[in-house]
Tab-separated table of C-alpha atoms and ligand atoms in Angstrom:
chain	number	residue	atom	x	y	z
A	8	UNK	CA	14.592	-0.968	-20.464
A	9	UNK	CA	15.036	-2.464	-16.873
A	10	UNK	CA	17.141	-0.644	-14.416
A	11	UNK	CA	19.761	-3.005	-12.070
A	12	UNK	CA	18.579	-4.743	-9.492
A	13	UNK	CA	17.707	-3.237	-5.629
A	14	UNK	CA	20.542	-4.761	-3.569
A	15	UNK	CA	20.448	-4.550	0.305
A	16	UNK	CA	23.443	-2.625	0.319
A	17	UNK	CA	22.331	-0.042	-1.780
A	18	UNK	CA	19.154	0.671	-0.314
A	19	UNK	CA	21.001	0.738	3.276
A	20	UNK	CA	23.890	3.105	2.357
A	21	UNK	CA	22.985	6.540	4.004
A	22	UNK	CA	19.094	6.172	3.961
A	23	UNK	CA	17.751	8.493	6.807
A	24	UNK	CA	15.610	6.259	8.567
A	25	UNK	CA	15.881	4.503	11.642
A	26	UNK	CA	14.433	1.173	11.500
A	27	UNK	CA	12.692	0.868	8.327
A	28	UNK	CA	14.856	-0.848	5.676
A	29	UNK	CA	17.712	-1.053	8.216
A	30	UNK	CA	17.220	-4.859	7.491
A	31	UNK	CA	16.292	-6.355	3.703
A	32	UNK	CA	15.998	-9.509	2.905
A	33	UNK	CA	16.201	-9.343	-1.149
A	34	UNK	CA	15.274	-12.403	-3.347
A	35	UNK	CA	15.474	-12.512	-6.985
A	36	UNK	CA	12.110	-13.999	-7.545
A	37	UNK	CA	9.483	-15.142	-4.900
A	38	UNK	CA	6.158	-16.429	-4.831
A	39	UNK	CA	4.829	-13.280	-2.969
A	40	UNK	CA	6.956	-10.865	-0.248
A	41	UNK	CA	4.050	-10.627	2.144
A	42	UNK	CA	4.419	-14.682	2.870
A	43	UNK	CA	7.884	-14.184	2.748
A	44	UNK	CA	7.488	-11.204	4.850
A	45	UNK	CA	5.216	-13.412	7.689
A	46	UNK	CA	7.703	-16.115	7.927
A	47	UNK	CA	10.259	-13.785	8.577
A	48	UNK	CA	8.628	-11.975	11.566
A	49	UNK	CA	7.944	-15.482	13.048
A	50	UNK	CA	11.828	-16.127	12.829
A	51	UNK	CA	12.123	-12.713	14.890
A	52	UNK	CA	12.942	-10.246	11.871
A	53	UNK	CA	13.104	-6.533	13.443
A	54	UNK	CA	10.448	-4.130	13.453
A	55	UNK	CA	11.420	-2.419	10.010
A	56	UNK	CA	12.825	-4.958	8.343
A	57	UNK	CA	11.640	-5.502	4.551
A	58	UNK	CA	11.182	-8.010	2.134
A	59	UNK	CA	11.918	-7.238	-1.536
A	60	UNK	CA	11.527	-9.100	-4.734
A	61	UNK	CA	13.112	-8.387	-8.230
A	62	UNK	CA	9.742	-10.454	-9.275
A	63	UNK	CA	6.346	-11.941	-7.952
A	64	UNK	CA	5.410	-15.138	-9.267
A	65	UNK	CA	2.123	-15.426	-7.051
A	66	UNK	CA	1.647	-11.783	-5.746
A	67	UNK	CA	-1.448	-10.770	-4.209
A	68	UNK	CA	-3.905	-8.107	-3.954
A	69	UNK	CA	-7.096	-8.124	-1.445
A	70	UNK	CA	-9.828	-10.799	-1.092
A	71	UNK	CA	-7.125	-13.163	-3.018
A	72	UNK	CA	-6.966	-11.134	-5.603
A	73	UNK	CA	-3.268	-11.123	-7.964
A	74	UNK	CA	-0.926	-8.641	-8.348
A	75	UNK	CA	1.759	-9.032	-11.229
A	76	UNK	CA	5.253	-7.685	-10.514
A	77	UNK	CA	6.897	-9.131	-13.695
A	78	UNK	CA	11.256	-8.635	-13.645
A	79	UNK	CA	12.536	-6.264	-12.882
A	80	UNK	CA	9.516	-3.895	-13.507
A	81	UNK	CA	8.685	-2.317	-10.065
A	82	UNK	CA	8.661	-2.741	-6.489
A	83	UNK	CA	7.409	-5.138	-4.772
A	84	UNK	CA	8.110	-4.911	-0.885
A	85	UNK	CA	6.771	-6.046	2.440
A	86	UNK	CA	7.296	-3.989	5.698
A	87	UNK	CA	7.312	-5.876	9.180
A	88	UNK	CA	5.302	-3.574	11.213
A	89	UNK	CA	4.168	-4.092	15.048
A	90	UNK	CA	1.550	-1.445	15.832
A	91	UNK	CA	-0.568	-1.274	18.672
A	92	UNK	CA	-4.451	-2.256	18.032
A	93	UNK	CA	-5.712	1.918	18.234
A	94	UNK	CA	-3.438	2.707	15.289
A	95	UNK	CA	-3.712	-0.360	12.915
A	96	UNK	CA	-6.485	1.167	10.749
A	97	UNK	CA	-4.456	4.341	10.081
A	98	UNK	CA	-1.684	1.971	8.238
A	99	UNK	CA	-3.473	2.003	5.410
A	100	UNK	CA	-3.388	5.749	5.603
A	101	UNK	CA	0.213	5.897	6.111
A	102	UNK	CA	1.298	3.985	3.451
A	103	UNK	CA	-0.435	5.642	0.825
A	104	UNK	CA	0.186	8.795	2.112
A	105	UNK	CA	3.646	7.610	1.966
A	106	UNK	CA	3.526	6.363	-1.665
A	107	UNK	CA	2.129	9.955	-3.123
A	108	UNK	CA	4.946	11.297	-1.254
A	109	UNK	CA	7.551	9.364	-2.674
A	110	UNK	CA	5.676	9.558	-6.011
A	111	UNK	CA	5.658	13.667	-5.669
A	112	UNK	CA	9.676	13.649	-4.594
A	113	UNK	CA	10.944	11.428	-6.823
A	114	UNK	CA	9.140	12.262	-10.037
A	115	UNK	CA	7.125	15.777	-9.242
A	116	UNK	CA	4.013	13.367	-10.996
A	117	UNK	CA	0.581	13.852	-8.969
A	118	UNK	CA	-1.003	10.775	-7.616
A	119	UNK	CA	-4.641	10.180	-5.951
A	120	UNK	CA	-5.717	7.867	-3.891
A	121	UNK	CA	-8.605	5.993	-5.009
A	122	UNK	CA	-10.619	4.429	-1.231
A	123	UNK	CA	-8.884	2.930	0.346
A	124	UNK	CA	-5.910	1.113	-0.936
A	125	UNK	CA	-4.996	2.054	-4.551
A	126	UNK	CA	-2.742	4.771	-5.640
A	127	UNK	CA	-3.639	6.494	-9.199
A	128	UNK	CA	-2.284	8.312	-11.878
A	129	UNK	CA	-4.785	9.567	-14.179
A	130	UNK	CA	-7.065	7.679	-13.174
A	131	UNK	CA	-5.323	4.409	-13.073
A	132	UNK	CA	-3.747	2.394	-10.878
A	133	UNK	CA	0.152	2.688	-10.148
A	134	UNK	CA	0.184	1.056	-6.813
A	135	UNK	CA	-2.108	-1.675	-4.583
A	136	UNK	CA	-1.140	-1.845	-1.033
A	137	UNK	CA	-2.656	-4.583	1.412
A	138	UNK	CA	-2.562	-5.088	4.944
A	139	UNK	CA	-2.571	-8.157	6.790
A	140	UNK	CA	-2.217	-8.680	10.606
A	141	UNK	CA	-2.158	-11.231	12.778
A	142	UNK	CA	-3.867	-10.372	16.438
A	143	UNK	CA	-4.033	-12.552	19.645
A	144	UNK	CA	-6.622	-11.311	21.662
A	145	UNK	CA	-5.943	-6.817	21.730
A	146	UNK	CA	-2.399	-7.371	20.678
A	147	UNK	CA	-1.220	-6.729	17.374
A	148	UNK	CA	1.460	-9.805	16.595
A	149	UNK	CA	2.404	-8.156	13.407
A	150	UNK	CA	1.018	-6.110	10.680
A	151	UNK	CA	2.341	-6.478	7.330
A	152	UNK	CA	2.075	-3.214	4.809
A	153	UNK	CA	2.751	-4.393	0.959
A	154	UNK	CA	2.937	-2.473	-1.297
A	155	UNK	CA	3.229	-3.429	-5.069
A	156	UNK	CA	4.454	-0.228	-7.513
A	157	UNK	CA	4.473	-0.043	-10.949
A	158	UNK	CA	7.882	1.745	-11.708
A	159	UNK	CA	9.680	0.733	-15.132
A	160	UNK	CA	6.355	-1.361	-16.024
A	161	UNK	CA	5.180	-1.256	-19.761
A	162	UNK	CA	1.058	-1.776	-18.733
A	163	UNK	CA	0.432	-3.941	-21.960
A	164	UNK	CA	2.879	-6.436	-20.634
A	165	UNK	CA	0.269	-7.587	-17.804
A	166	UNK	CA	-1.958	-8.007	-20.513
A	167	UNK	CA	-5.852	-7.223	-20.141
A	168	UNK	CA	-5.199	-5.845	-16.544
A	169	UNK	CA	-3.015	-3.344	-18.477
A	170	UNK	CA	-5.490	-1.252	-19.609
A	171	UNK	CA	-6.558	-0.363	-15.821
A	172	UNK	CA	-2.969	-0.020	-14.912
A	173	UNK	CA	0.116	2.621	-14.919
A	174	UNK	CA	3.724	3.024	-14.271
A	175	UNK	CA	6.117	5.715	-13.430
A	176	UNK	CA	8.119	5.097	-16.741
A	177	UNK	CA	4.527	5.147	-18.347
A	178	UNK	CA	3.690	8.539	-16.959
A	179	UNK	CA	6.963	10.169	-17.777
A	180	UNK	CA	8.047	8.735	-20.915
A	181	UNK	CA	11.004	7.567	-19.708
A	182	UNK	CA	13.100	5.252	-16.905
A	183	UNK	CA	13.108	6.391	-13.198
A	184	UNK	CA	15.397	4.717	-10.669
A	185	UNK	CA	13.443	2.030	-8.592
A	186	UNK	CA	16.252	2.443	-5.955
A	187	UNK	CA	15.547	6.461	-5.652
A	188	UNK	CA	11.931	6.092	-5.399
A	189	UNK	CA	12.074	2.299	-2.893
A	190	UNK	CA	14.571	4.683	-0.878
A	191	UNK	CA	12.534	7.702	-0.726
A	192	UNK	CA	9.405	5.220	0.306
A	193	UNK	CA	10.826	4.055	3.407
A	194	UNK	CA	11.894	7.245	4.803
A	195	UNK	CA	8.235	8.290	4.016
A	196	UNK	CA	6.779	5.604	5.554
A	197	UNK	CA	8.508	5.365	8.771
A	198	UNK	CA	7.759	8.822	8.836
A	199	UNK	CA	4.125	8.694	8.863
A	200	UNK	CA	4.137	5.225	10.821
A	201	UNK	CA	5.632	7.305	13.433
A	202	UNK	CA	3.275	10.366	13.386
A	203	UNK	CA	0.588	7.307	13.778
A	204	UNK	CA	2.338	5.876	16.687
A	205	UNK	CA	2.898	9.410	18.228
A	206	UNK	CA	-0.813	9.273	18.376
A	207	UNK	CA	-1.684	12.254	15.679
A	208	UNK	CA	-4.415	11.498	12.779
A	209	UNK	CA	-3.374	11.439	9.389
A	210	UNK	CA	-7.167	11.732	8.572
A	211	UNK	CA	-7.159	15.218	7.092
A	212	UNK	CA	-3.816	15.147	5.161
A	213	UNK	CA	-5.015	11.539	3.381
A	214	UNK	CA	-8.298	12.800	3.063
A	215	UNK	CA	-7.339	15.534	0.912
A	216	UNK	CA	-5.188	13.080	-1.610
A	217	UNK	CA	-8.692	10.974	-2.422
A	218	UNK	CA	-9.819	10.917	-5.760
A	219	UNK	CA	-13.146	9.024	-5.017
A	220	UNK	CA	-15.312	11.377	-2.884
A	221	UNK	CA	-18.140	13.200	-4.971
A	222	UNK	CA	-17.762	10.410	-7.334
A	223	UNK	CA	-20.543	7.819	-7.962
A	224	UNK	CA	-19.502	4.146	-6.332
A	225	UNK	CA	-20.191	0.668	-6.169
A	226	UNK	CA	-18.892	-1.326	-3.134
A	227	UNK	CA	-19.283	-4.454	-2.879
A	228	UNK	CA	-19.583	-5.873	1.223
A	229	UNK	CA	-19.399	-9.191	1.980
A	230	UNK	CA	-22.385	-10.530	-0.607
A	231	UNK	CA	-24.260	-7.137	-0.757
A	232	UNK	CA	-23.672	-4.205	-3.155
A	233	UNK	CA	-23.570	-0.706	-1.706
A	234	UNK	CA	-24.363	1.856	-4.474
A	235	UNK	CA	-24.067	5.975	-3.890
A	236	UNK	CA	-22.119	9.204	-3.408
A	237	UNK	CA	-19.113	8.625	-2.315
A	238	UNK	CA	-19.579	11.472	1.114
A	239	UNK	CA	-17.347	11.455	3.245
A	240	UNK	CA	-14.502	9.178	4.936
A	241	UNK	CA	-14.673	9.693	8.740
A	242	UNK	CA	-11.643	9.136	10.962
A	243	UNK	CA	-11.221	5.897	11.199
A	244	UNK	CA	-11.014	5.792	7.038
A	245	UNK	CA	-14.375	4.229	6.892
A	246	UNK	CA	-16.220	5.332	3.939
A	247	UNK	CA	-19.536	6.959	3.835
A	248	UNK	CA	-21.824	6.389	1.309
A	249	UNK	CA	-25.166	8.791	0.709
A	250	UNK	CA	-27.412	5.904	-0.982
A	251	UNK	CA	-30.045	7.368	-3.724
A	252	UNK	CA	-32.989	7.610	-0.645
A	253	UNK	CA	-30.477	9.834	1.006
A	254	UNK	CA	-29.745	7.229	3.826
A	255	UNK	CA	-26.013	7.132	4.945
A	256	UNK	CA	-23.807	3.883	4.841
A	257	UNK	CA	-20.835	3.369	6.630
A	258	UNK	CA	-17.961	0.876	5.103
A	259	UNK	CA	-15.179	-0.280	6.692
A	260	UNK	CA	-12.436	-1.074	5.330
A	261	UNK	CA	-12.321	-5.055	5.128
A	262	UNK	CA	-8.531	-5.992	6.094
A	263	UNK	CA	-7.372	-9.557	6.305
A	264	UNK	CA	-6.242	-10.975	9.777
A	265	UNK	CA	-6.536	-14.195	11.781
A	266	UNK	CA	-7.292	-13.975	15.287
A	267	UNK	CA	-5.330	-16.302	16.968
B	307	LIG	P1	-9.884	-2.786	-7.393
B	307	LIG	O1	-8.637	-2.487	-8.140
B	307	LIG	O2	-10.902	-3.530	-8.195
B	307	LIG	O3	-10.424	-1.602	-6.647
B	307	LIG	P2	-8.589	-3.765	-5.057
B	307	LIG	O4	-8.218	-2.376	-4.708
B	307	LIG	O5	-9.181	-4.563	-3.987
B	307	LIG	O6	-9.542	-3.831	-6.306
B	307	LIG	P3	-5.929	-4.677	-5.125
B	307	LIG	O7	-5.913	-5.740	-4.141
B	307	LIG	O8	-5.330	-3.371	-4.730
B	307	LIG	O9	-7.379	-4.495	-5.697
B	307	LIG	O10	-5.178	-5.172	-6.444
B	307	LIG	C1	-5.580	-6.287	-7.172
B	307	LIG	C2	-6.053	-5.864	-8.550
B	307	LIG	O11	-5.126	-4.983	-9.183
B	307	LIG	C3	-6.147	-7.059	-9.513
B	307	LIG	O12	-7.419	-7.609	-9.467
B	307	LIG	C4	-5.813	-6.463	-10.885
B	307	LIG	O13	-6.977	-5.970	-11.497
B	307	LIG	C5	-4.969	-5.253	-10.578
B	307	LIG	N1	-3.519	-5.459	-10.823
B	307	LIG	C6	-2.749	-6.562	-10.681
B	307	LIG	N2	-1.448	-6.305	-10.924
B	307	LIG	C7	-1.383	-4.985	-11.219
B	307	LIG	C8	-0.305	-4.101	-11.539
B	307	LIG	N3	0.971	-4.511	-11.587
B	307	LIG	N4	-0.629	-2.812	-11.786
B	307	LIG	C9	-1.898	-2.357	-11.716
B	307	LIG	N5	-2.953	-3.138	-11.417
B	307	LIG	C10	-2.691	-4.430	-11.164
């Protein structure tokens, strides 16, 4: 079963934030919200605004990867961000952080977060989230936090990607109300984007929701695999990896911008 669609005015209507989702720009269907979400910010969208989409016909994941947001079956949004260079890492922080949240308030399930971008239930993956920025020299133009969630999603329907993925509706056995859990989202992430930009870490609190440390992993950077114990992640979210010799690797999280 599908649940009605988000409209602007029913996200708006008494959500407790102050700028995040004060402005949507909704589309039935759209090639993917994070271009949509770009071209917007050049036209001089707020800080805050989002951009929503019933349906992603060309979604995206990282390093050009897909993400599939058939009708009707999730959320797939785009947040306009414009944080200074010192806090841009910790966005990928926040917005997970912010997903579990919502996750935990909305349906009392119990995500992880797999490093450093995936949200999981059980293992598998209810929502990717990608960053991309655009920088001119040590300012931050924009940063653009998208986050695709698997609400109302039957996993066999994106076929052999189904078997890694989840949804809320999967978890529960039963519907859950994309608008409840889009609006409890944005007051979650504007509140952690603002703990960022107050200058406090989120390290500790996000370290504490990851599912991967202790666990064996491969990590692919740039054309080299990195193979170990999954150690530690230090402050700035980086990974560290104890390799069999018992050397330490750092890995940074690879995030798409263009320097302009
Ligand atoms: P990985 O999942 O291999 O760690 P990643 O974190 O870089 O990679 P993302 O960019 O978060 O990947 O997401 C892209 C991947 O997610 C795709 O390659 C596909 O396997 C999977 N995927 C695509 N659509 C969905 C969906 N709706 N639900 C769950 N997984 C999906």
């Amino acid at each position: 079963m599908i649940d009605s669609p988000l409209s602007p005015a029913s996200i708006c209507a008494g959500l407790p934030t102050e700028f995040v989702g004060r402005r949507v720009f909704y589309f039935p269907s759209l090639p993917s919200t994070m271009d949509a979400a770009k071209r917007a910010a050049r036209e001089g969208a707020p800080e805050g605004a989002i951009v929503l989409a019933d349906e992603q016909t060309a979604g995206r994941g990282r390093l050009q990867r897909q993400w599939l947001t058939p009708p009707g079956s999730g959320i797939a949004l785009s947040v306009i961000l414009h944080p200074k260079l010192a806090y841009l890492r910790g966005l990928t922080m926040a917005a997970s952080l912010a997903t579990v949240r919502a996750i935990q308030e909305t349906t009392g399930l119990e995500p992880g977060i797999k490093w450093p971008n995936d949200v999981l239930i059980h293992g598998k993956k209810v929502c990717g989230i990608l960053i991309d920025s655009e920088l001119r020299g040590e300012e931050v133009e924009v940063a653009i936090v998208g986050l695709g969630l698997n609400v109302n999603l039957t996993p066999s329907a994106l076929g052999e990607i189904g078997g890694v993925a989840t949804s809320l509706s999967a978890e529960l056995g039963r519907n859950v109300s994309r608008l409840e859990v889009l609006r409890s989202l944005l007051t979650q992430i504007e509140r952690y984007y603002v703990t960022l930009r107050s200058g406090e870490s989120l390290h500790e609190e996000w370290r504490g929701l990851l599912d991967t440390l202790g666990k064996h992993v491969r990590v692919r950077v740039g054309d080299r695999v990195e193979e170990g114990t999954a150690f530690d992640v230090d402050a700035e979210g980086s990974l560290v990896v104890r390799r069999p010799d018992g050397a330490m690797v750092t890995i940074v999280v690879g995030d798409v911008s263009l320097r302009t």
